[in-house]
Short mmCIF file of C-alpha atoms in Angstrom, two decimals:
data_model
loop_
_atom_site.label_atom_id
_atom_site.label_comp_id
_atom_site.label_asym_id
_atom_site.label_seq_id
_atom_site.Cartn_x
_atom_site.Cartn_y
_atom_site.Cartn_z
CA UNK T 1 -31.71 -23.17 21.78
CA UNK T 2 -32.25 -19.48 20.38
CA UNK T 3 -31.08 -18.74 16.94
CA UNK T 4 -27.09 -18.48 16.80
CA UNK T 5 -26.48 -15.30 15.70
CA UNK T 6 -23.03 -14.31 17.36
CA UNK T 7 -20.34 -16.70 16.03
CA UNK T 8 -16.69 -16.65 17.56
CA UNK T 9 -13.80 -18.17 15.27
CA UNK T 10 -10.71 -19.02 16.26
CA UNK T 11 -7.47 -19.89 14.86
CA UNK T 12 -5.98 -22.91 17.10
CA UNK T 13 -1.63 -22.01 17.11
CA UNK T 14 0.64 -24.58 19.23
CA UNK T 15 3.40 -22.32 20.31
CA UNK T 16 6.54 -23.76 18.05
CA UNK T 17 9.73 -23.02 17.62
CA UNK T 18 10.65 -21.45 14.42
CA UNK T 19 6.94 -21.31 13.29
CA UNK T 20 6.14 -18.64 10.81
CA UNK T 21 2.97 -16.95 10.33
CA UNK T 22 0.24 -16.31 8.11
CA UNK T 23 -3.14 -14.32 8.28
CA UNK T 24 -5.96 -16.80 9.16
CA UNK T 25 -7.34 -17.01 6.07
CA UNK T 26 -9.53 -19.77 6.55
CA UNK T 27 -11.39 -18.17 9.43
CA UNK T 28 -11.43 -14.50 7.56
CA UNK T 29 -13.00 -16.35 4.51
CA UNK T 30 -15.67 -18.14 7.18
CA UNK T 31 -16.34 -14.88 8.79
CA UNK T 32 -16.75 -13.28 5.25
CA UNK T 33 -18.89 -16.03 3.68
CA UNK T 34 -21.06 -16.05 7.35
CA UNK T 35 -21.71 -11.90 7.75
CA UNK T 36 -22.79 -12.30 3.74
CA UNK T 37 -25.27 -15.40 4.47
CA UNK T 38 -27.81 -13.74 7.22
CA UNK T 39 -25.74 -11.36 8.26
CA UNK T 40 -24.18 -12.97 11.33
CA UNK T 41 -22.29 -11.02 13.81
CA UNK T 42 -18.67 -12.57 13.93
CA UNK T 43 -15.20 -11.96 15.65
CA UNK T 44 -12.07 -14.11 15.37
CA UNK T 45 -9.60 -14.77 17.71
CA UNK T 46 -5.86 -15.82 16.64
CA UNK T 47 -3.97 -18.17 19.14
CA UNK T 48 -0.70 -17.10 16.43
CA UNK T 49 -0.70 -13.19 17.74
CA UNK T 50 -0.30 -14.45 21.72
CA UNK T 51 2.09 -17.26 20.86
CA UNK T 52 -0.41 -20.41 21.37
CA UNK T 53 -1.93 -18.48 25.00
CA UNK T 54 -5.31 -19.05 26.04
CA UNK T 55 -5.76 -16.21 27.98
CA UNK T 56 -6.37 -13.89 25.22
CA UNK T 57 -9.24 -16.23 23.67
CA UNK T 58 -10.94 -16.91 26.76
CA UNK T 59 -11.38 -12.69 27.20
CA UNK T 60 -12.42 -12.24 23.61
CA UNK T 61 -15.18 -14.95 24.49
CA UNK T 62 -15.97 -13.58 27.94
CA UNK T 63 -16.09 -9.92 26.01
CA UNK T 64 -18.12 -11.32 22.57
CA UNK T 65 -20.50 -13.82 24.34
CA UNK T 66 -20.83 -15.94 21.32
CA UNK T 67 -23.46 -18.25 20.35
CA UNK T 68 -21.17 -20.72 19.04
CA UNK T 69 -17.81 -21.11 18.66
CA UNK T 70 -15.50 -22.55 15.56
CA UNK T 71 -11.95 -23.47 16.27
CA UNK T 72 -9.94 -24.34 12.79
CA UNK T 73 -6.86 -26.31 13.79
CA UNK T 74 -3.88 -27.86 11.59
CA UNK T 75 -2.97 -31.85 12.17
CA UNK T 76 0.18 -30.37 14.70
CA UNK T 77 -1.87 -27.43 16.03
CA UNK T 78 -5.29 -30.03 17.00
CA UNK T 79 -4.17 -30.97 20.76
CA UNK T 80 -3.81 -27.17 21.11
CA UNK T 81 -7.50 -26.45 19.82
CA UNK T 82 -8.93 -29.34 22.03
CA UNK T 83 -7.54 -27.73 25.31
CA UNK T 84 -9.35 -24.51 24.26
CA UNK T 85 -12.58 -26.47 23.31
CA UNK T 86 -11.90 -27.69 26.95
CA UNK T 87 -11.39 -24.17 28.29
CA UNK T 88 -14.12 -22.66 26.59
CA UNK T 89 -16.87 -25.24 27.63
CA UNK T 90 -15.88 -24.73 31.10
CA UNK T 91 -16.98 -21.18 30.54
CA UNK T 92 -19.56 -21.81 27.88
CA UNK T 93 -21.18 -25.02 28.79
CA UNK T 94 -23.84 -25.48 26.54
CA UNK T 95 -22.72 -23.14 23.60
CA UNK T 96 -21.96 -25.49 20.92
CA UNK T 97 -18.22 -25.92 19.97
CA UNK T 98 -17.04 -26.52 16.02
CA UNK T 99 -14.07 -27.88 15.34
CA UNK T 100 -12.77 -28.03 11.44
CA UNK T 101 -9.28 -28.48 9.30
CA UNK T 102 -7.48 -31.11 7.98
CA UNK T 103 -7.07 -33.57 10.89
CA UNK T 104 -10.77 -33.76 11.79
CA UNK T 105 -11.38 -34.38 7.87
CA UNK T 106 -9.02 -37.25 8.13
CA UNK T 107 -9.74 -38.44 12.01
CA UNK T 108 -13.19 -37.99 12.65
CA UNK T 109 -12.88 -39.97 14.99
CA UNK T 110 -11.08 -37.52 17.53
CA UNK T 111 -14.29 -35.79 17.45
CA UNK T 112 -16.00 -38.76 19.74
CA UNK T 113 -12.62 -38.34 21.95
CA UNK T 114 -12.59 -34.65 22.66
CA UNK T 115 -15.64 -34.54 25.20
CA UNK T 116 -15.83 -30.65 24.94
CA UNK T 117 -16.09 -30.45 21.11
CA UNK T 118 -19.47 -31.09 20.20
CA UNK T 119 -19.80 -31.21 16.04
CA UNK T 120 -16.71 -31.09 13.20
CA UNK T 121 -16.40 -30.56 9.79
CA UNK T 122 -14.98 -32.41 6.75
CA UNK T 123 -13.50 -30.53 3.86
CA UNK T 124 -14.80 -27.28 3.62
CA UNK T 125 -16.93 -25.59 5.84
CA UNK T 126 -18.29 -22.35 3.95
CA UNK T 127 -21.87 -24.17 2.89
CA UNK T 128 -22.06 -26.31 6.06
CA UNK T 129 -21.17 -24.27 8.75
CA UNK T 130 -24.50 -22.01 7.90
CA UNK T 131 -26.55 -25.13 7.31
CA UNK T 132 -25.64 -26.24 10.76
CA UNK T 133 -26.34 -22.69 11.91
CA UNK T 134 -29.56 -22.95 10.38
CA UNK T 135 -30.70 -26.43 12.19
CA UNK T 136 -29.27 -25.11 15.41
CA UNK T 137 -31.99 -22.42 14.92
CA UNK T 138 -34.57 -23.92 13.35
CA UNK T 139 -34.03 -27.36 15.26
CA UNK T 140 -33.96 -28.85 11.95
CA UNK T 141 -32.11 -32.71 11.27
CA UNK T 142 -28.52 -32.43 11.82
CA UNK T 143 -28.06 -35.42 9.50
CA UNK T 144 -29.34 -33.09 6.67
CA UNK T 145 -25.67 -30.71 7.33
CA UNK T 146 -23.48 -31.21 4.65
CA UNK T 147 -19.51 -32.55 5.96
CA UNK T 148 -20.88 -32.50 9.69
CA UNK T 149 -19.48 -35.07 12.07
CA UNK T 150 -21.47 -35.62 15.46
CA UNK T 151 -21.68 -38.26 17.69
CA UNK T 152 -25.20 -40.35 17.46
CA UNK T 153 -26.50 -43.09 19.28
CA UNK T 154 -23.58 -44.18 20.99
CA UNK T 155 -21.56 -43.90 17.88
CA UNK T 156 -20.46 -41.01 15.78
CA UNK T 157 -22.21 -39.64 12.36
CA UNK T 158 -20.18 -38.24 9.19
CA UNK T 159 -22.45 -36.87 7.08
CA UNK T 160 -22.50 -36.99 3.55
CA UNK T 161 -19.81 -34.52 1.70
CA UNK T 162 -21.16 -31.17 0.21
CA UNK T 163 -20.62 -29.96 -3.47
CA UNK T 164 -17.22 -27.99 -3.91
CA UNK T 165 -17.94 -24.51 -4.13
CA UNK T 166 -16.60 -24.00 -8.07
CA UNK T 167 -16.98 -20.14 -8.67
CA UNK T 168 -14.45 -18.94 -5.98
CA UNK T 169 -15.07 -15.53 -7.32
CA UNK T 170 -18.55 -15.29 -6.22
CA UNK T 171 -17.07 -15.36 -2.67
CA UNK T 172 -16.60 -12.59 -0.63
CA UNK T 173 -12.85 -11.37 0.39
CA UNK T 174 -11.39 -12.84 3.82
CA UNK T 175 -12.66 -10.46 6.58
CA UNK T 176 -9.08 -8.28 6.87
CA UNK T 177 -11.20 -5.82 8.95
CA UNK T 178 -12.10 -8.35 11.62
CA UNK T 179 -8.06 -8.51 12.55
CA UNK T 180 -5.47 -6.15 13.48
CA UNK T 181 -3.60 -6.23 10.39
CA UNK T 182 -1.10 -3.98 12.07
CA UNK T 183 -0.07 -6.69 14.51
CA UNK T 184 0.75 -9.36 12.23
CA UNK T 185 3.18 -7.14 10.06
CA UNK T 186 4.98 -7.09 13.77
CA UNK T 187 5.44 -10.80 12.96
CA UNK T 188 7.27 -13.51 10.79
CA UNK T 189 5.66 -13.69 7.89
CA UNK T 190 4.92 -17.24 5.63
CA UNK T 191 8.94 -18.34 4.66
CA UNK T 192 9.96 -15.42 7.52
CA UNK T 193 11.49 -13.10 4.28
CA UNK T 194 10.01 -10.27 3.40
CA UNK T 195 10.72 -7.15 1.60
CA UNK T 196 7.75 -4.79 2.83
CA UNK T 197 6.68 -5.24 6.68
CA UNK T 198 3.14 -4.39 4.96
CA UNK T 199 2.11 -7.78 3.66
CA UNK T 200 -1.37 -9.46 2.94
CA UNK T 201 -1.88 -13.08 2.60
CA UNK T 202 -4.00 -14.35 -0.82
CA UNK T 203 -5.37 -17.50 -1.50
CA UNK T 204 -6.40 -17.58 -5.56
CA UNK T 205 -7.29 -21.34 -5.57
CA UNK T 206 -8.34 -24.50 -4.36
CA UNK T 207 -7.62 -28.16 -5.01
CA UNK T 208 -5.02 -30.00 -7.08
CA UNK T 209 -5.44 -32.67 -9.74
CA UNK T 210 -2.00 -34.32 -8.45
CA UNK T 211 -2.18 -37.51 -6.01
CA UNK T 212 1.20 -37.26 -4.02
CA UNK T 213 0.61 -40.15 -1.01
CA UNK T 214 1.93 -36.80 1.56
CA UNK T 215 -1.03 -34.84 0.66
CA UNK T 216 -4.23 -34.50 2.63
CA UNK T 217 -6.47 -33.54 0.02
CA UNK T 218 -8.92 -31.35 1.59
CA UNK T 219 -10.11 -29.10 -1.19
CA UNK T 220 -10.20 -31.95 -3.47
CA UNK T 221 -8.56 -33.01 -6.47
CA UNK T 222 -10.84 -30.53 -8.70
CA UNK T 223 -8.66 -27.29 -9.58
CA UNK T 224 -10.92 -24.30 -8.61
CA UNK T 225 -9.73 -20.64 -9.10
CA UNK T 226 -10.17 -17.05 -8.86
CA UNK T 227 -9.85 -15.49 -11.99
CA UNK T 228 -6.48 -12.88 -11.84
CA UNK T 229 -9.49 -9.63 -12.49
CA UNK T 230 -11.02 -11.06 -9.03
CA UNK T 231 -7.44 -11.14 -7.29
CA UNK T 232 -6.41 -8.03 -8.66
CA UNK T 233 -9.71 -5.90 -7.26
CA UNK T 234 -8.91 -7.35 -3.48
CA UNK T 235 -5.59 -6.70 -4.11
CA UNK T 236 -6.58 -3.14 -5.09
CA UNK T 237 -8.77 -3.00 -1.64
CA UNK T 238 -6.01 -4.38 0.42
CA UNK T 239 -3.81 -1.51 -0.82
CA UNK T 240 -6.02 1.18 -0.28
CA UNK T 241 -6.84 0.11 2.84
CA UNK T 242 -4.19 -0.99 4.49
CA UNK T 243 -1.24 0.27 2.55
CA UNK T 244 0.10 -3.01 1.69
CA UNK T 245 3.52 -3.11 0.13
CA UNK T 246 3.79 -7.49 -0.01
CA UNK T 247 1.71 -9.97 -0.94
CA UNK T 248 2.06 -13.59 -0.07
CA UNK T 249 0.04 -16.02 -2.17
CA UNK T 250 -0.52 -19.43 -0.45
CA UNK T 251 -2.06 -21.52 -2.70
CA UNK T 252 -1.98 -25.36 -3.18
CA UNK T 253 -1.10 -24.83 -6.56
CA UNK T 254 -0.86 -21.15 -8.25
CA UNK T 255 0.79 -22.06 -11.26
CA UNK T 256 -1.10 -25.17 -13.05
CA UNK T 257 -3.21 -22.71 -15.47
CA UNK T 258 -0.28 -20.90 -17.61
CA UNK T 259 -2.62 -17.92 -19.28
CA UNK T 260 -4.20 -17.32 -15.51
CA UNK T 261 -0.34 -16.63 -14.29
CA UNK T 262 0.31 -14.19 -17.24
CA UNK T 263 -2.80 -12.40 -16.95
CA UNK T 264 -2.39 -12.00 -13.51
CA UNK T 265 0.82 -10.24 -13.90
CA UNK T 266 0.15 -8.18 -17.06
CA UNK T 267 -2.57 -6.73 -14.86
CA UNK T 268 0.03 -6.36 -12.15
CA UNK T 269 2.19 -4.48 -14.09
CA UNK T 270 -1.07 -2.46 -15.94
CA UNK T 271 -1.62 -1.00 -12.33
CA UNK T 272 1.68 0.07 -12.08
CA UNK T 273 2.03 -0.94 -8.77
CA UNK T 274 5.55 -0.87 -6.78
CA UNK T 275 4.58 -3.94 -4.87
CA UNK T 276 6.44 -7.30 -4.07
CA UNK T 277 5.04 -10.80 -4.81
CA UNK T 278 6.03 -13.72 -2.11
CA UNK T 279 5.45 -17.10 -3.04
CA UNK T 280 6.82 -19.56 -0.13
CA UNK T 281 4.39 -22.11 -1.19
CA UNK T 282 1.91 -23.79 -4.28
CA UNK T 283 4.50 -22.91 -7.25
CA UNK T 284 5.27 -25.91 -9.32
CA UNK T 285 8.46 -25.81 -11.26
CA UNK T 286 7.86 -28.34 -14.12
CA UNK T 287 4.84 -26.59 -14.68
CA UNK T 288 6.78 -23.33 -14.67
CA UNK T 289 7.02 -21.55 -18.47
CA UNK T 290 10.24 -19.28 -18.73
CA UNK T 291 7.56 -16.28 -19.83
CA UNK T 292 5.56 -16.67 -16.71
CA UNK T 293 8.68 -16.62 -14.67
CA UNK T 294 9.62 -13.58 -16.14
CA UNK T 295 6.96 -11.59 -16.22
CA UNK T 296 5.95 -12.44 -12.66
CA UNK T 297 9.33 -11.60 -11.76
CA UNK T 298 8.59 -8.00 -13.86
CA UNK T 299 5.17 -7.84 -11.74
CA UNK T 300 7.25 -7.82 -8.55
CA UNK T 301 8.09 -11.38 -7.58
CA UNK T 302 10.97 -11.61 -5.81
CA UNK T 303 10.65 -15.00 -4.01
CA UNK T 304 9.47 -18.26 -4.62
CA UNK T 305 9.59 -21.48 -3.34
CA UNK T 306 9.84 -24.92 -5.23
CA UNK T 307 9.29 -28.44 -4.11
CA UNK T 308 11.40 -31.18 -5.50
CA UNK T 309 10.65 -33.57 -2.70
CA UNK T 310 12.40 -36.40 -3.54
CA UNK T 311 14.67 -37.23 -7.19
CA UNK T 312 14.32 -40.61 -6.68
CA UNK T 313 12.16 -42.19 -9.44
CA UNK T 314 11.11 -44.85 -7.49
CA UNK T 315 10.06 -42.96 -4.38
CA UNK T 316 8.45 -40.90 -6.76
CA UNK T 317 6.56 -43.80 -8.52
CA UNK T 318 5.75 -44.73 -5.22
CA UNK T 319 4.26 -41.95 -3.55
CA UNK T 320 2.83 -40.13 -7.06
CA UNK T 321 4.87 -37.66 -7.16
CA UNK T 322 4.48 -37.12 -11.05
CA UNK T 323 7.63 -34.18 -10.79
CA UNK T 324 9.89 -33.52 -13.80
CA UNK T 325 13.04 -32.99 -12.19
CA UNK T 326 15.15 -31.81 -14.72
CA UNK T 327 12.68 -29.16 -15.97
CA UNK T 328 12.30 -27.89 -12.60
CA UNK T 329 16.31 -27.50 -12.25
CA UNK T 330 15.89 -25.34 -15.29
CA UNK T 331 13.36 -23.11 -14.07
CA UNK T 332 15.61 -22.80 -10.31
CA UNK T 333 18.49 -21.44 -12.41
CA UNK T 334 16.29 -19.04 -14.71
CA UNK T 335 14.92 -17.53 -11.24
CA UNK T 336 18.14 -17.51 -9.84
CA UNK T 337 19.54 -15.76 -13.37
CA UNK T 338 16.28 -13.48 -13.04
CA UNK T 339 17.64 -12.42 -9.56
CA UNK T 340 14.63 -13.96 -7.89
CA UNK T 341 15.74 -15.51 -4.44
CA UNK T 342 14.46 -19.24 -5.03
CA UNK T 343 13.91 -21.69 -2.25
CA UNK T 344 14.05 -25.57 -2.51
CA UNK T 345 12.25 -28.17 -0.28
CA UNK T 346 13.16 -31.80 -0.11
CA UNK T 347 11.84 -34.92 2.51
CA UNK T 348 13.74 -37.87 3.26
CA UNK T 349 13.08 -40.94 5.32
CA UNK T 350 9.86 -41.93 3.18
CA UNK T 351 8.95 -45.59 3.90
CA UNK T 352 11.42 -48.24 2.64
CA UNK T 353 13.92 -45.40 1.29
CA UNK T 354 17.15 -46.39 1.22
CA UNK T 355 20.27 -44.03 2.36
CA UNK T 356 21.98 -43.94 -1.14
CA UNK T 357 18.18 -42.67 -2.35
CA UNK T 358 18.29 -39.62 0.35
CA UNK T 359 21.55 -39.10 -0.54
CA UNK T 360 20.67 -38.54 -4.42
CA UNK T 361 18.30 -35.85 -3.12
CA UNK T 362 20.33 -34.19 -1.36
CA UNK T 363 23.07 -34.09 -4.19
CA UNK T 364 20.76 -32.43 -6.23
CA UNK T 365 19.56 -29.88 -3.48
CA UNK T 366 23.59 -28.59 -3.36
CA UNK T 367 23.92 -28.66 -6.88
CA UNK T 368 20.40 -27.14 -7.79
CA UNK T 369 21.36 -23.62 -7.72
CA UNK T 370 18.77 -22.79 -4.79
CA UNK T 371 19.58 -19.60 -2.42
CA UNK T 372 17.42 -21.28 0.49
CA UNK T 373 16.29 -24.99 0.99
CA UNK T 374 14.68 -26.99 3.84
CA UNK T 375 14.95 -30.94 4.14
CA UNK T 376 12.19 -32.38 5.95
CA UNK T 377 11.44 -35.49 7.38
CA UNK T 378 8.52 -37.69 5.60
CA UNK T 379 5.40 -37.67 8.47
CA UNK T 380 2.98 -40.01 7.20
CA UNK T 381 -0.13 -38.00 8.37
CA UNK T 382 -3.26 -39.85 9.36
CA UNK T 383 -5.63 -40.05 5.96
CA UNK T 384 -2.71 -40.00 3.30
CA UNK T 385 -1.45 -42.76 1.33
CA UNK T 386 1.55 -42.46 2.78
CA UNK T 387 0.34 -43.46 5.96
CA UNK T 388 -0.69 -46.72 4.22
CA UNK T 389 2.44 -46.87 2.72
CA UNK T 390 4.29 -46.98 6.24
CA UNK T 391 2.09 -49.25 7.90
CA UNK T 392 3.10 -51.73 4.92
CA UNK T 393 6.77 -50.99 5.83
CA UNK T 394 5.84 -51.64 9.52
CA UNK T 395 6.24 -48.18 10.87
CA UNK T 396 5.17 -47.68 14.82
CA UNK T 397 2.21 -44.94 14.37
CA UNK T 398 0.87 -44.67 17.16
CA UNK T 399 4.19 -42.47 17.60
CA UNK T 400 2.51 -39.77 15.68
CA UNK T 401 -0.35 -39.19 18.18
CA UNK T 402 1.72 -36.67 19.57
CA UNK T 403 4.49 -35.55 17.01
CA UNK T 404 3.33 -33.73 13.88
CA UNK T 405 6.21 -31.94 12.89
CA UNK T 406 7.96 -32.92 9.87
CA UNK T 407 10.24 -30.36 10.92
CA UNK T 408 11.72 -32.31 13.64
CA UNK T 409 14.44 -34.64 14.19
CA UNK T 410 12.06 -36.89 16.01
CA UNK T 411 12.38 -40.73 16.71
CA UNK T 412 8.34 -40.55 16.49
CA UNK T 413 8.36 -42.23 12.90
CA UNK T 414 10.96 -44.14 10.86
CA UNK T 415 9.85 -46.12 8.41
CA UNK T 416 12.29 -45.88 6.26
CA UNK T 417 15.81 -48.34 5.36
CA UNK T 418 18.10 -46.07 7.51
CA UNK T 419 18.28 -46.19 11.34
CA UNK T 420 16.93 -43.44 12.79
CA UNK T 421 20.15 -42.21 13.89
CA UNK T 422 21.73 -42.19 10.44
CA UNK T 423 18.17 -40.50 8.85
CA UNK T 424 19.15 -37.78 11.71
CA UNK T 425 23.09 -37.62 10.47
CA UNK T 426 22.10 -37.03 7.51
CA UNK T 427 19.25 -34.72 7.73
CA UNK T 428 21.87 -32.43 9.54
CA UNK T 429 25.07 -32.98 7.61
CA UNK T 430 22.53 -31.64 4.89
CA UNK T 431 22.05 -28.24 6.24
CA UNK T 432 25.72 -28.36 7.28
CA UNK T 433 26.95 -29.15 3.46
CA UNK T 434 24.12 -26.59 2.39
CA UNK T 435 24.70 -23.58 4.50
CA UNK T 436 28.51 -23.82 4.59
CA UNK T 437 29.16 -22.54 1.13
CA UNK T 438 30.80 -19.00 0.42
CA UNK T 439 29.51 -19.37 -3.11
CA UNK T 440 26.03 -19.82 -1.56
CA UNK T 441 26.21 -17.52 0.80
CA UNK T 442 27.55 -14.59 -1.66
CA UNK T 443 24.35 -15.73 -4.11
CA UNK T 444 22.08 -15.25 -1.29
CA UNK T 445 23.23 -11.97 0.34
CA UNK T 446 22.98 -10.45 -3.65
CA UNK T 447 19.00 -11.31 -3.14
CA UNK T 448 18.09 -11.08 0.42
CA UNK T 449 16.20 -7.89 1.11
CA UNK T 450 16.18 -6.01 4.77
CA UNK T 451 19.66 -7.92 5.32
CA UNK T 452 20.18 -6.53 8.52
CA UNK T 453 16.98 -7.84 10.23
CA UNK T 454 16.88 -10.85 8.44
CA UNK T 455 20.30 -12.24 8.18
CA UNK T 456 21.44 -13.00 12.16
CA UNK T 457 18.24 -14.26 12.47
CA UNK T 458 18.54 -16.82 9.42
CA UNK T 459 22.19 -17.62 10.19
CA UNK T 460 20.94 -18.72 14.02
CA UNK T 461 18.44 -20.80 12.31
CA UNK T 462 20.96 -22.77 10.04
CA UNK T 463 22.72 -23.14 13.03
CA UNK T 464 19.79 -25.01 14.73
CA UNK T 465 18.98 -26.86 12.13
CA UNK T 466 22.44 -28.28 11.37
CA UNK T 467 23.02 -28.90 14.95
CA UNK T 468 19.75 -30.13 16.59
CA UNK T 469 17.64 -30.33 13.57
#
């Protein structure tokens, strides 16, 4: 084979309903970390800007040519990236074909299955995606590839895990000038609020020292950050740029460092910057202080989202989800006090939860004092404890071969003490008893920015959900 030197990365999007959007930041950071190493040539394609289409891959590939292709794919978006694997190779035959994310971390198995996808990756990819562009070239032992999974002999080989990469600040920025930045501000952004069309999506860490049996655990349970002088200069190039007026942080977990939150915002506020700060995910509320709230809310912040999950203590005991509830209630009524729109998340039907357990989270979702909240339904994903913890309760899995979406009202997985039917009642009469509150609804339209965009859409949402689910 001739020395890869023209790599094509592509974002893998099943078209969903509802689905909000995010800048590909794993594949920008790949690209980045690849054009610094060697200096490959790289262009990504995004299945999220032609709503999961093909088409529009298959002519950046026919266009580009690449050497080899990587395809990064969330558990519910994989069956999506193995028909493009499928669609490339019948175009592409022998260009090798990378597939990497959570579910091939987790399944690595599904790597053996898909007949067009030729290696994976474990983890992180950043180190071992140039090592295995460096064997391809050099024809040195694929077994020496950090987080590579290949099949062997017959069988299939997972090779052994590479180091975490700790300083996060020696790596470049995510490639923002290999996209068209202008066509995702045309889209929904992460949470689908915004208050500037202008946005940028940041990622300032990696890993989290919490065990909840729901998470995948990719990065690793080692917290790894960016120090807030590091985020602060891309934010400072994103701006200049590309005149962004939002950014979204999407972290794992922004908040467990205290002095890193406050620093980031005092140097927020030193720029005097009119900008707005989105947080729809990563913010932990018992770990929350009332001065980082309110200086981040100073910075710019003007949504965040919390995850209570579940308030009962022995779900929580069960599934490790070490959360302080009552702190966190505190901190969701100093945002909401602050002005800051505040969004709750909750999951029912975990294995062996009963309906007066569901119930008690629910309570507290009405009575928390949240402007927004979602209740979703417990997925036990392939490679979490959880899944353990529903085979025990004698769950069907094989169901969720094809059903990822904890979004759903789906039959696909149960394992809970409720029939499904009732863990559907319920999950609806939630959004019903939610939604259908003038009190609620005044809160909400005092916070909501670009009301007249955002609104009908919202309100045919909460429709849905309370409805269909």
């Amino acid at each position: 084979m001739i020395s890869p030197t023209k790599v094509l990365l592509v974002q893998a999007a099943a078209r969903q309903r509802d689905l909000d959007h995010s800048h590909p930041l794993g594949i920008m950071s790949l690209a980045s970390f690849l054009k610094q190493h060697q200096g490959y040539e790289v262009r990504l394609a995004d299945m999220q800007l032609n709503k999961g289409a093909v088409e529009p891959i298959l002519a950046t590939a026919r266009d580009f040519r690449p050497e080899v292709i990587g395809i990064s794919a969330m558990t519910v978006d994989f069956p999506c990236a193995v028909d493009v694997a499928r669609r490339l190779k019948m175009i592409f035959s022998t260009t090798p074909i990378v597939v990497g994310g959570a579910h091939t971390t987790h399944r690595p198995e599904v790597i053996a299955e898909a007949s067009a996808i030729d290696y994976g990756f474990a983890g992180e990819s950043e180190t071992g995606f140039v090592a295995l562009l460096e064997a391809l070239a050099d024809n040195k032992k694929l077994n020496e590839v950090p987080n590579l999974i290949y099949r062997r002999d017959g069988g299939l080989q997972c090779n052994s895990p590479a180091a975490f990469i700790t300083d996060l600040d020696s790596l470049p920025f995510p490639a923002y000038d290999l996209i068209d930045v202008e066509a995702y501000n045309k889209l929904s952004p992460p949470g689908f609020i915004y208050r500037h069309r202008r946005y940028a999506s940041l990622m300032t860490s990696r890993g989290c020292p919490f065990g909840c049996a729901y998470c995948h655990n990719v990065h690793g349970r080692v917290y790894r950050y960016r120090s807030a002088e590091n985020i602060v200069q891309e934010m400072e190039e994103l701006i200049a740029a590309y005149r962004v007026g939002e950014f979204v942080i999407l972290d794992d977990l922004f908040n467990l460092l205290p002095d890193r939150v406050l620093r980031l915002a005092e140097l927020i506020l030193e720029k005097k910057w009119r900008i707005a700060l989105n947080l729809p995910t990563g913010l932990r509320a018992d770990l929350m202080t009332e001065e980082g709230l309110r200086l981040l809310h100073r910075a710019g912040m003007y949504r965040c989202l919390f995850a209570i999950d579940t308030t009962s203590k022995r779900i929580q005991a069960m599934t490790n989800r070490k959360i302080d509830v009552d702190k966190a209630l505190r901190m969701i009524r100093l945002a909401n006090d602050l002005g800051i729109m505040v969004h709750g998340t909750f999951i029912i039907g975990f294995p062996t939860e009963t309906e007066e357990e569901a119930r008690g989270t629910i309570a507290t979702a009405l009575q928390a004092g949240l402007h927004t909240a979602a209740f979703h339904r417990a997925i036990p994903f392939h490679g979490t404890a959880l899944y353990r913890l529903a085979q025990e309760a004698g769950a069907n899995l094989s169901a969720t071969e094809g059903d990822f979406d904890f979004n759903k009202d789906s039959a696909a997985v149960n394992a809970s003490m409720m029939t499904n039917d009732a863990l559907i009642r319920l999950r609806r009469n939630a959004y019903r008893r939610f939604y259908l509150s003038f009190r609620r609804m005044r809160s909400l339209l005092a916070v909501l920015p670009n009301k007249h965009r955002l609104l009908p859409r919202l309100f045919l949402l909460w429709v849905r959900k309370a409805l269909t689910g």
